[in-house]
Amino acid sequence: VSSPPRTSRRDVAQAVNTRHPITKPGVRVARGACRPNIAGMSAAAAVAPPVDLDAVALLLDLDGTLVDIAATPDAVLAPPGLGVTLALLARRLDDALAVVSGRRLEDVDRILAPLRLTAAGEHGAVIRLSGDAEPQCAALPPMPSAWRRVAAEWAALHPGVLLEEKRASFVLHYRQAPVVGPMLHAALTTLLAGDHAHEILAASCAWEVRPRGIDKGMAVHSLMRGAAFRGRRPVFIGDDRTDEDGIAAAEALGGFGLRVADSFGDAAGVRAWLAGLVA
């Protein structure tokens, strides 16, 4: 693969205006349910391996990997310079770069605006194979509307609990009310009793109810079939339990995964490493 012409950071900056355990069947429990990262090295000790940009594709989680965890999902912002770095990397990789997030695709675009990248939203339920392509939505089992109504009632009853609605799922965030986390899990387990089409996924200070079979591993396999990604080795970078499926898929396809805490320390370390790739 030939290298494209190098583009300066100033050139791209002119085009991109950046802004600042109750384990039951069907329940996937994260290590450290209210920790932003999987435990690992300190930032000073973390070392990421070199990568050959002519041979790899980068698949990047968003929250806790590209951007810092915030008190609420809506409070997350892209740090200055991140959009420029990602735009430069996408050009250098001939567009073999994608964001793979549990968020809705609209939220990924809002955080990274005005940049629009190849992306997978809602753990792969929605895939966009290029920045200007129409999103493709997976065929999924319908979620009972009563579940969403009950989740909204729980969020209203417990200060600090936030309901995040998605096309195919919903999330109850309890970062600001950690004491109610076990209660929410028990209530969700009761709510889903007898249903075999959905599962409860533990994330960082959150419980997500989503269709079975939708995960970041599926997203990686779908993205790697895209024209820009074929023939490259996938490198998946993520910070929590929901990213382990993406790492496993990257390894199965001949690539590898990097866990933020082990290889970079934190999201700032990821951003510094990515910027160094196109410095």
PDB file of C-alpha atoms in Angstrom:
ATOM      1  CA  VAL A   1       0.000   0.000   0.000  1.00  0.00           C
ATOM      2  CA  SER A   2       1.561   3.267  -1.065  1.00  0.00           C
ATOM      3  CA  SER A   3       1.675   6.138   1.380  1.00  0.00           C
ATOM      4  CA  PRO A   4      -0.550   9.133   0.566  1.00  0.00           C
ATOM      5  CA  PRO A   5       0.970  12.620   0.451  1.00  0.00           C
ATOM      6  CA  ARG A   6       1.701  13.943   3.925  1.00  0.00           C
ATOM      7  CA  THR A   7      -0.639  16.683   5.086  1.00  0.00           C
ATOM      8  CA  SER A   8       0.352  19.181   7.732  1.00  0.00           C
ATOM      9  CA  ARG A   9      -1.533  19.592  10.977  1.00  0.00           C
ATOM     10  CA  ARG A  10      -2.174  23.232  10.032  1.00  0.00           C
ATOM     11  CA  ASP A  11      -3.803  22.203   6.754  1.00  0.00           C
ATOM     12  CA  VAL A  12      -6.179  19.853   8.499  1.00  0.00           C
ATOM     13  CA  ALA A  13      -6.856  22.282  11.344  1.00  0.00           C
ATOM     14  CA  GLN A  14      -8.176  24.769   8.795  1.00  0.00           C
ATOM     15  CA  ALA A  15     -10.689  22.170   7.606  1.00  0.00           C
ATOM     16  CA  VAL A  16     -11.594  20.656  10.988  1.00  0.00           C
ATOM     17  CA  ASN A  17     -12.836  22.972  13.737  1.00  0.00           C
ATOM     18  CA  THR A  18     -12.406  20.835  16.819  1.00  0.00           C
ATOM     19  CA  ARG A  19     -14.109  21.444  20.186  1.00  0.00           C
ATOM     20  CA  HIS A  20     -13.006  21.435  22.919  1.00  0.00           C
ATOM     21  CA  PRO A  21     -22.259  -9.049  40.919  1.00  0.00           C
ATOM     22  CA  ILE A  22     -24.926 -10.947  40.652  1.00  0.00           C
ATOM     23  CA  THR A  23     -24.022 -13.260  37.778  1.00  0.00           C
ATOM     24  CA  LYS A  24     -26.969 -14.860  36.026  1.00  0.00           C
ATOM     25  CA  PRO A  25     -27.508 -16.285  32.550  1.00  0.00           C
ATOM     26  CA  GLY A  26     -27.694 -13.413  30.099  1.00  0.00           C
ATOM     27  CA  VAL A  27     -25.778 -11.006  32.348  1.00  0.00           C
ATOM     28  CA  ARG A  28     -22.222 -10.020  31.452  1.00  0.00           C
ATOM     29  CA  VAL A  29     -20.476  -8.457  34.409  1.00  0.00           C
ATOM     30  CA  ALA A  30     -17.658  -5.970  33.974  1.00  0.00           C
ATOM     31  CA  ARG A  31     -14.495  -6.026  36.022  1.00  0.00           C
ATOM     32  CA  GLY A  32     -14.980  -3.062  38.328  1.00  0.00           C
ATOM     33  CA  ALA A  33     -18.511  -1.968  37.471  1.00  0.00           C
ATOM     34  CA  CYS A  34     -17.949   1.666  38.426  1.00  0.00           C
ATOM     35  CA  ARG A  35     -14.380   2.080  37.225  1.00  0.00           C
ATOM     36  CA  PRO A  36     -13.746   3.859  33.911  1.00  0.00           C
ATOM     37  CA  ASN A  37     -10.875   1.592  32.911  1.00  0.00           C
ATOM     38  CA  ILE A  38      -9.829  -2.013  33.230  1.00  0.00           C
ATOM     39  CA  ALA A  39      -7.104  -1.971  35.859  1.00  0.00           C
ATOM     40  CA  GLY A  40      -3.625  -1.706  34.456  1.00  0.00           C
ATOM     41  CA  MET A  41      -0.385   0.221  34.477  1.00  0.00           C
ATOM     42  CA  SER A  42       0.083   3.856  35.325  1.00  0.00           C
ATOM     43  CA  ALA A  43       0.419   6.304  32.451  1.00  0.00           C
ATOM     44  CA  ALA A  44       4.127   6.619  33.120  1.00  0.00           C
ATOM     45  CA  ALA A  45       4.690   2.861  32.852  1.00  0.00           C
ATOM     46  CA  ALA A  46       2.368   2.168  29.913  1.00  0.00           C
ATOM     47  CA  VAL A  47       4.011   1.449  26.587  1.00  0.00           C
ATOM     48  CA  ALA A  48       2.153   0.923  23.313  1.00  0.00           C
ATOM     49  CA  PRO A  49       3.812  -1.184  20.620  1.00  0.00           C
ATOM     50  CA  PRO A  50       4.762   0.342  17.267  1.00  0.00           C
ATOM     51  CA  VAL A  51       2.366  -0.142  14.359  1.00  0.00           C
ATOM     52  CA  ASP A  52       2.891  -0.136  10.606  1.00  0.00           C
ATOM     53  CA  LEU A  53       0.377   2.368   9.254  1.00  0.00           C
ATOM     54  CA  ASP A  54       0.664   0.848   5.790  1.00  0.00           C
ATOM     55  CA  ALA A  55      -0.531  -2.524   7.084  1.00  0.00           C
ATOM     56  CA  VAL A  56      -3.041  -1.919   9.900  1.00  0.00           C
ATOM     57  CA  ALA A  57      -6.541  -0.611  10.401  1.00  0.00           C
ATOM     58  CA  LEU A  58      -7.335   1.274  13.605  1.00  0.00           C
ATOM     59  CA  LEU A  59     -10.633   0.605  15.385  1.00  0.00           C
ATOM     60  CA  LEU A  60     -11.068   2.900  18.349  1.00  0.00           C
ATOM     61  CA  ASP A  61     -13.507   2.971  21.240  1.00  0.00           C
ATOM     62  CA  LEU A  62     -14.745   6.454  22.173  1.00  0.00           C
ATOM     63  CA  ASP A  63     -15.491   6.980  25.879  1.00  0.00           C
ATOM     64  CA  GLY A  64     -12.468   6.284  28.047  1.00  0.00           C
ATOM     65  CA  THR A  65     -10.294   5.715  24.978  1.00  0.00           C
ATOM     66  CA  LEU A  66     -10.454   8.780  22.739  1.00  0.00           C
ATOM     67  CA  VAL A  67     -12.263  11.040  25.185  1.00  0.00           C
ATOM     68  CA  ASP A  68     -12.234  11.214  28.975  1.00  0.00           C
ATOM     69  CA  ILE A  69     -15.048   9.752  31.059  1.00  0.00           C
ATOM     70  CA  ALA A  70     -17.377  12.456  32.391  1.00  0.00           C
ATOM     71  CA  ALA A  71     -19.982  12.564  35.159  1.00  0.00           C
ATOM     72  CA  THR A  72     -22.798  12.190  32.616  1.00  0.00           C
ATOM     73  CA  PRO A  73     -22.817  10.972  28.993  1.00  0.00           C
ATOM     74  CA  ASP A  74     -23.865  14.397  27.698  1.00  0.00           C
ATOM     75  CA  ALA A  75     -20.956  16.098  29.477  1.00  0.00           C
ATOM     76  CA  VAL A  76     -18.320  14.337  27.357  1.00  0.00           C
ATOM     77  CA  LEU A  77     -16.373  16.632  25.042  1.00  0.00           C
ATOM     78  CA  ALA A  78     -13.623  16.062  22.491  1.00  0.00           C
ATOM     79  CA  PRO A  79     -10.377  17.673  23.719  1.00  0.00           C
ATOM     80  CA  PRO A  80      -8.689  20.281  21.529  1.00  0.00           C
ATOM     81  CA  GLY A  81      -6.704  18.701  18.710  1.00  0.00           C
ATOM     82  CA  LEU A  82      -8.404  15.302  18.721  1.00  0.00           C
ATOM     83  CA  GLY A  83     -10.361  15.968  15.533  1.00  0.00           C
ATOM     84  CA  VAL A  84      -7.210  17.087  13.731  1.00  0.00           C
ATOM     85  CA  THR A  85      -5.339  13.977  14.847  1.00  0.00           C
ATOM     86  CA  LEU A  86      -8.140  11.659  13.724  1.00  0.00           C
ATOM     87  CA  ALA A  87      -8.502  13.410  10.378  1.00  0.00           C
ATOM     88  CA  LEU A  88      -4.762  13.118   9.744  1.00  0.00           C
ATOM     89  CA  LEU A  89      -4.790   9.456  10.740  1.00  0.00           C
ATOM     90  CA  ALA A  90      -7.769   8.651   8.526  1.00  0.00           C
ATOM     91  CA  ARG A  91      -5.928  10.205   5.578  1.00  0.00           C
ATOM     92  CA  ARG A  92      -2.671   8.428   6.411  1.00  0.00           C
ATOM     93  CA  LEU A  93      -4.506   5.092   6.696  1.00  0.00           C
ATOM     94  CA  ASP A  94      -6.435   5.578   3.449  1.00  0.00           C
ATOM     95  CA  ASP A  95      -9.607   5.737   5.575  1.00  0.00           C
ATOM     96  CA  ALA A  96      -8.919   2.450   7.412  1.00  0.00           C
ATOM     97  CA  LEU A  97      -9.909   4.065  10.708  1.00  0.00           C
ATOM     98  CA  ALA A  98     -13.200   3.673  12.556  1.00  0.00           C
ATOM     99  CA  VAL A  99     -14.765   4.617  15.865  1.00  0.00           C
ATOM    100  CA  VAL A 100     -16.513   1.651  17.540  1.00  0.00           C
ATOM    101  CA  SER A 101     -18.772   2.853  20.320  1.00  0.00           C
ATOM    102  CA  GLY A 102     -21.691   1.787  22.453  1.00  0.00           C
ATOM    103  CA  ARG A 103     -23.175   5.223  21.894  1.00  0.00           C
ATOM    104  CA  ARG A 104     -25.719   6.148  19.273  1.00  0.00           C
ATOM    105  CA  LEU A 105     -24.066   7.143  16.018  1.00  0.00           C
ATOM    106  CA  GLU A 106     -25.611  10.600  16.354  1.00  0.00           C
ATOM    107  CA  ASP A 107     -23.811  11.060  19.674  1.00  0.00           C
ATOM    108  CA  VAL A 108     -20.487   9.918  18.217  1.00  0.00           C
ATOM    109  CA  ASP A 109     -20.881  12.545  15.480  1.00  0.00           C
ATOM    110  CA  ARG A 110     -21.886  15.227  17.995  1.00  0.00           C
ATOM    111  CA  ILE A 111     -18.811  14.639  20.136  1.00  0.00           C
ATOM    112  CA  LEU A 112     -16.413  14.580  17.181  1.00  0.00           C
ATOM    113  CA  ALA A 113     -18.186  17.290  15.129  1.00  0.00           C
ATOM    114  CA  PRO A 114     -17.599  18.457  12.492  1.00  0.00           C
ATOM    115  CA  LEU A 115     -15.598  15.311  11.744  1.00  0.00           C
ATOM    116  CA  ARG A 116     -17.600  12.332  10.400  1.00  0.00           C
ATOM    117  CA  LEU A 117     -15.717   9.048  10.359  1.00  0.00           C
ATOM    118  CA  THR A 118     -16.401   5.453   9.512  1.00  0.00           C
ATOM    119  CA  ALA A 119     -18.113   4.254  12.676  1.00  0.00           C
ATOM    120  CA  ALA A 120     -20.114   1.613  14.486  1.00  0.00           C
ATOM    121  CA  GLY A 121     -22.709   2.772  16.990  1.00  0.00           C
ATOM    122  CA  GLU A 122     -24.646   0.899  19.669  1.00  0.00           C
ATOM    123  CA  HIS A 123     -22.007  -1.859  19.804  1.00  0.00           C
ATOM    124  CA  GLY A 124     -22.472  -2.586  16.103  1.00  0.00           C
ATOM    125  CA  ALA A 125     -26.246  -2.329  15.781  1.00  0.00           C
ATOM    126  CA  VAL A 126     -25.628   0.601  13.432  1.00  0.00           C
ATOM    127  CA  ILE A 127     -22.680   0.622  10.996  1.00  0.00           C
ATOM    128  CA  ARG A 128     -21.473   3.442   8.727  1.00  0.00           C
ATOM    129  CA  LEU A 129     -18.863   2.182   6.283  1.00  0.00           C
ATOM    130  CA  SER A 130     -17.537   5.655   5.452  1.00  0.00           C
ATOM    131  CA  GLY A 131     -18.033   9.176   6.712  1.00  0.00           C
ATOM    132  CA  ASP A 132     -20.423  10.062   3.901  1.00  0.00           C
ATOM    133  CA  ALA A 133     -22.272   6.723   3.715  1.00  0.00           C
ATOM    134  CA  GLU A 134     -25.777   6.051   4.988  1.00  0.00           C
ATOM    135  CA  PRO A 135     -25.826   4.048   8.235  1.00  0.00           C
ATOM    136  CA  GLN A 136     -26.816   0.393   8.008  1.00  0.00           C
ATOM    137  CA  CYS A 137     -29.042  -0.912  10.795  1.00  0.00           C
ATOM    138  CA  ALA A 138     -29.004  -4.545  11.877  1.00  0.00           C
ATOM    139  CA  ALA A 139     -32.250  -6.488  11.938  1.00  0.00           C
ATOM    140  CA  LEU A 140     -32.985  -6.790  15.640  1.00  0.00           C
ATOM    141  CA  PRO A 141     -35.742  -8.222  17.832  1.00  0.00           C
ATOM    142  CA  PRO A 142     -38.200  -5.576  19.037  1.00  0.00           C
ATOM    143  CA  MET A 143     -37.770  -4.419  22.604  1.00  0.00           C
ATOM    144  CA  PRO A 144     -40.981  -4.236  24.658  1.00  0.00           C
ATOM    145  CA  SER A 145     -41.969  -0.594  25.035  1.00  0.00           C
ATOM    146  CA  ALA A 146     -42.997  -1.341  28.614  1.00  0.00           C
ATOM    147  CA  TRP A 147     -39.349  -1.955  29.506  1.00  0.00           C
ATOM    148  CA  ARG A 148     -38.428   1.534  28.397  1.00  0.00           C
ATOM    149  CA  ARG A 149     -41.312   3.061  30.353  1.00  0.00           C
ATOM    150  CA  VAL A 150     -40.302   1.204  33.495  1.00  0.00           C
ATOM    151  CA  ALA A 151     -36.654   2.241  33.074  1.00  0.00           C
ATOM    152  CA  ALA A 152     -37.733   5.874  32.723  1.00  0.00           C
ATOM    153  CA  GLU A 153     -39.768   5.560  35.938  1.00  0.00           C
ATOM    154  CA  TRP A 154     -36.774   4.144  37.804  1.00  0.00           C
ATOM    155  CA  ALA A 155     -34.565   6.994  36.592  1.00  0.00           C
ATOM    156  CA  ALA A 156     -37.161   9.526  37.726  1.00  0.00           C
ATOM    157  CA  LEU A 157     -37.460   7.916  41.151  1.00  0.00           C
ATOM    158  CA  HIS A 158     -33.727   7.829  41.920  1.00  0.00           C
ATOM    159  CA  PRO A 159     -31.793  11.125  41.788  1.00  0.00           C
ATOM    160  CA  GLY A 160     -28.506  10.661  39.954  1.00  0.00           C
ATOM    161  CA  VAL A 161     -29.741   7.784  37.791  1.00  0.00           C
ATOM    162  CA  LEU A 162     -29.828   8.668  34.091  1.00  0.00           C
ATOM    163  CA  LEU A 163     -31.637   6.846  31.298  1.00  0.00           C
ATOM    164  CA  GLU A 164     -29.889   6.783  27.910  1.00  0.00           C
ATOM    165  CA  GLU A 165     -32.197   5.725  25.082  1.00  0.00           C
ATOM    166  CA  LYS A 166     -30.839   4.043  21.976  1.00  0.00           C
ATOM    167  CA  ARG A 167     -32.436   2.613  18.863  1.00  0.00           C
ATOM    168  CA  ALA A 168     -32.069  -0.994  19.943  1.00  0.00           C
ATOM    169  CA  SER A 169     -31.333  -0.735  23.656  1.00  0.00           C
ATOM    170  CA  PHE A 170     -31.306   1.461  26.726  1.00  0.00           C
ATOM    171  CA  VAL A 171     -28.782   2.188  29.468  1.00  0.00           C
ATOM    172  CA  LEU A 172     -29.283   3.076  33.119  1.00  0.00           C
ATOM    173  CA  HIS A 173     -26.290   5.111  34.313  1.00  0.00           C
ATOM    174  CA  TYR A 174     -25.677   5.274  38.070  1.00  0.00           C
ATOM    175  CA  ARG A 175     -22.256   6.958  38.283  1.00  0.00           C
ATOM    176  CA  GLN A 176     -23.794   9.754  40.362  1.00  0.00           C
ATOM    177  CA  ALA A 177     -25.752   7.312  42.538  1.00  0.00           C
ATOM    178  CA  PRO A 178     -23.542   4.208  42.881  1.00  0.00           C
ATOM    179  CA  VAL A 179     -25.429   2.872  45.893  1.00  0.00           C
ATOM    180  CA  VAL A 180     -28.429   1.993  43.700  1.00  0.00           C
ATOM    181  CA  GLY A 181     -26.393  -0.006  41.159  1.00  0.00           C
ATOM    182  CA  PRO A 182     -27.124  -3.450  42.698  1.00  0.00           C
ATOM    183  CA  MET A 183     -30.812  -2.591  43.092  1.00  0.00           C
ATOM    184  CA  LEU A 184     -31.075  -1.577  39.440  1.00  0.00           C
ATOM    185  CA  HIS A 185     -29.391  -4.809  38.383  1.00  0.00           C
ATOM    186  CA  ALA A 186     -31.794  -6.912  40.453  1.00  0.00           C
ATOM    187  CA  ALA A 187     -34.776  -5.016  39.060  1.00  0.00           C
ATOM    188  CA  LEU A 188     -33.590  -5.421  35.474  1.00  0.00           C
ATOM    189  CA  THR A 189     -33.030  -9.138  36.039  1.00  0.00           C
ATOM    190  CA  THR A 190     -36.627  -9.464  37.183  1.00  0.00           C
ATOM    191  CA  LEU A 191     -37.880  -7.326  34.286  1.00  0.00           C
ATOM    192  CA  LEU A 192     -36.156  -9.531  31.695  1.00  0.00           C
ATOM    193  CA  ALA A 193     -37.120 -12.833  33.313  1.00  0.00           C
ATOM    194  CA  GLY A 194     -38.263 -15.282  30.647  1.00  0.00           C
ATOM    195  CA  ASP A 195     -36.922 -13.227  27.742  1.00  0.00           C
ATOM    196  CA  HIS A 196     -34.202 -14.904  25.662  1.00  0.00           C
ATOM    197  CA  ALA A 197     -33.677 -12.256  22.978  1.00  0.00           C
ATOM    198  CA  HIS A 198     -32.021  -9.633  25.179  1.00  0.00           C
ATOM    199  CA  GLU A 199     -29.248  -9.454  27.736  1.00  0.00           C
ATOM    200  CA  ILE A 200     -28.045  -7.210  30.544  1.00  0.00           C
ATOM    201  CA  LEU A 201     -24.555  -5.859  29.939  1.00  0.00           C
ATOM    202  CA  ALA A 202     -22.507  -4.340  32.744  1.00  0.00           C
ATOM    203  CA  ALA A 203     -20.475  -1.294  31.766  1.00  0.00           C
ATOM    204  CA  SER A 204     -18.761   1.457  33.746  1.00  0.00           C
ATOM    205  CA  CYS A 205     -21.338   2.566  36.339  1.00  0.00           C
ATOM    206  CA  ALA A 206     -24.130   1.455  34.046  1.00  0.00           C
ATOM    207  CA  TRP A 207     -26.413  -1.424  33.096  1.00  0.00           C
ATOM    208  CA  GLU A 208     -27.390  -1.771  29.453  1.00  0.00           C
ATOM    209  CA  VAL A 209     -30.254  -3.876  28.105  1.00  0.00           C
ATOM    210  CA  ARG A 210     -29.580  -4.830  24.495  1.00  0.00           C
ATOM    211  CA  PRO A 211     -30.352  -7.563  21.940  1.00  0.00           C
ATOM    212  CA  ARG A 212     -28.233 -10.689  22.128  1.00  0.00           C
ATOM    213  CA  GLY A 213     -25.614 -11.094  19.403  1.00  0.00           C
ATOM    214  CA  ILE A 214     -24.850  -7.389  19.123  1.00  0.00           C
ATOM    215  CA  ASP A 215     -21.363  -6.553  20.324  1.00  0.00           C
ATOM    216  CA  LYS A 216     -18.184  -4.807  19.259  1.00  0.00           C
ATOM    217  CA  GLY A 217     -16.766  -8.047  17.903  1.00  0.00           C
ATOM    218  CA  MET A 218     -19.581  -8.176  15.390  1.00  0.00           C
ATOM    219  CA  ALA A 219     -18.872  -4.534  14.570  1.00  0.00           C
ATOM    220  CA  VAL A 220     -15.188  -5.270  13.911  1.00  0.00           C
ATOM    221  CA  HIS A 221     -16.024  -8.136  11.556  1.00  0.00           C
ATOM    222  CA  SER A 222     -18.487  -5.923   9.653  1.00  0.00           C
ATOM    223  CA  LEU A 223     -16.081  -2.996   9.350  1.00  0.00           C
ATOM    224  CA  MET A 224     -13.160  -5.160   8.245  1.00  0.00           C
ATOM    225  CA  ARG A 225     -15.203  -6.247   5.217  1.00  0.00           C
ATOM    226  CA  GLY A 226     -15.234  -2.637   4.004  1.00  0.00           C
ATOM    227  CA  ALA A 227     -13.094  -1.679   1.024  1.00  0.00           C
ATOM    228  CA  ALA A 228     -10.761   0.573   3.010  1.00  0.00           C
ATOM    229  CA  PHE A 229     -10.109  -2.141   5.613  1.00  0.00           C
ATOM    230  CA  ARG A 230      -9.675  -5.292   3.532  1.00  0.00           C
ATOM    231  CA  GLY A 231      -6.139  -6.687   3.525  1.00  0.00           C
ATOM    232  CA  ARG A 232      -5.139  -4.842   6.701  1.00  0.00           C
ATOM    233  CA  ARG A 233      -4.564  -6.132  10.243  1.00  0.00           C
ATOM    234  CA  PRO A 234      -7.123  -4.759  12.710  1.00  0.00           C
ATOM    235  CA  VAL A 235      -5.852  -3.008  15.834  1.00  0.00           C
ATOM    236  CA  PHE A 236      -8.629  -2.459  18.363  1.00  0.00           C
ATOM    237  CA  ILE A 237      -8.138  -0.063  21.281  1.00  0.00           C
ATOM    238  CA  GLY A 238     -10.577   0.029  24.200  1.00  0.00           C
ATOM    239  CA  ASP A 239     -10.820   0.604  27.921  1.00  0.00           C
ATOM    240  CA  ASP A 240     -13.536  -1.566  29.468  1.00  0.00           C
ATOM    241  CA  ARG A 241     -15.423  -4.876  29.403  1.00  0.00           C
ATOM    242  CA  THR A 242     -17.546  -3.935  26.401  1.00  0.00           C
ATOM    243  CA  ASP A 243     -14.364  -3.657  24.332  1.00  0.00           C
ATOM    244  CA  GLU A 244     -13.167  -7.203  25.004  1.00  0.00           C
ATOM    245  CA  ASP A 245     -15.343  -8.526  22.169  1.00  0.00           C
ATOM    246  CA  GLY A 246     -13.672  -6.077  19.787  1.00  0.00           C
ATOM    247  CA  ILE A 247     -10.226  -7.140  20.940  1.00  0.00           C
ATOM    248  CA  ALA A 248     -11.109 -10.826  20.504  1.00  0.00           C
ATOM    249  CA  ALA A 249     -12.392 -10.154  16.978  1.00  0.00           C
ATOM    250  CA  ALA A 250      -9.243  -8.227  16.043  1.00  0.00           C
ATOM    251  CA  GLU A 251      -7.104 -11.142  17.243  1.00  0.00           C
ATOM    252  CA  ALA A 252      -9.255 -13.648  15.335  1.00  0.00           C
ATOM    253  CA  LEU A 253      -8.703 -11.620  12.155  1.00  0.00           C
ATOM    254  CA  GLY A 254      -4.907 -11.637  12.522  1.00  0.00           C
ATOM    255  CA  GLY A 255      -4.565  -8.345  14.365  1.00  0.00           C
ATOM    256  CA  PHE A 256      -4.407  -7.468  18.027  1.00  0.00           C
ATOM    257  CA  GLY A 257      -5.989  -5.379  20.736  1.00  0.00           C
ATOM    258  CA  LEU A 258      -4.618  -2.765  23.093  1.00  0.00           C
ATOM    259  CA  ARG A 259      -6.196  -2.104  26.476  1.00  0.00           C
ATOM    260  CA  VAL A 260      -5.988   1.527  27.462  1.00  0.00           C
ATOM    261  CA  ALA A 261      -4.786   1.030  31.029  1.00  0.00           C
ATOM    262  CA  ASP A 262      -2.135  -1.516  30.049  1.00  0.00           C
ATOM    263  CA  SER A 263      -0.753   0.189  26.953  1.00  0.00           C
ATOM    264  CA  PHE A 264      -1.443   3.907  27.436  1.00  0.00           C
ATOM    265  CA  GLY A 265      -2.403   4.578  31.048  1.00  0.00           C
ATOM    266  CA  ASP A 266      -5.480   6.617  30.193  1.00  0.00           C
ATOM    267  CA  ALA A 267      -7.302   8.350  27.348  1.00  0.00           C
ATOM    268  CA  ALA A 268      -4.790  11.190  27.323  1.00  0.00           C
ATOM    269  CA  GLY A 269      -2.087   8.600  26.690  1.00  0.00           C
ATOM    270  CA  VAL A 270      -4.084   7.206  23.758  1.00  0.00           C
ATOM    271  CA  ARG A 271      -4.451  10.678  22.261  1.00  0.00           C
ATOM    272  CA  ALA A 272      -0.751  11.404  22.651  1.00  0.00           C
ATOM    273  CA  TRP A 273       0.157   8.090  20.973  1.00  0.00           C
ATOM    274  CA  LEU A 274      -2.211   8.700  18.064  1.00  0.00           C
ATOM    275  CA  ALA A 275      -0.866  12.207  17.578  1.00  0.00           C
ATOM    276  CA  GLY A 276       2.649  10.815  17.532  1.00  0.00           C
ATOM    277  CA  LEU A 277       1.740   8.505  14.652  1.00  0.00           C
ATOM    278  CA  VAL A 278       1.122  11.500  12.389  1.00  0.00           C
ATOM    279  CA  ALA A 279       3.575  13.984  13.896  1.00  0.00           C
TER     280      ALA A 279
END
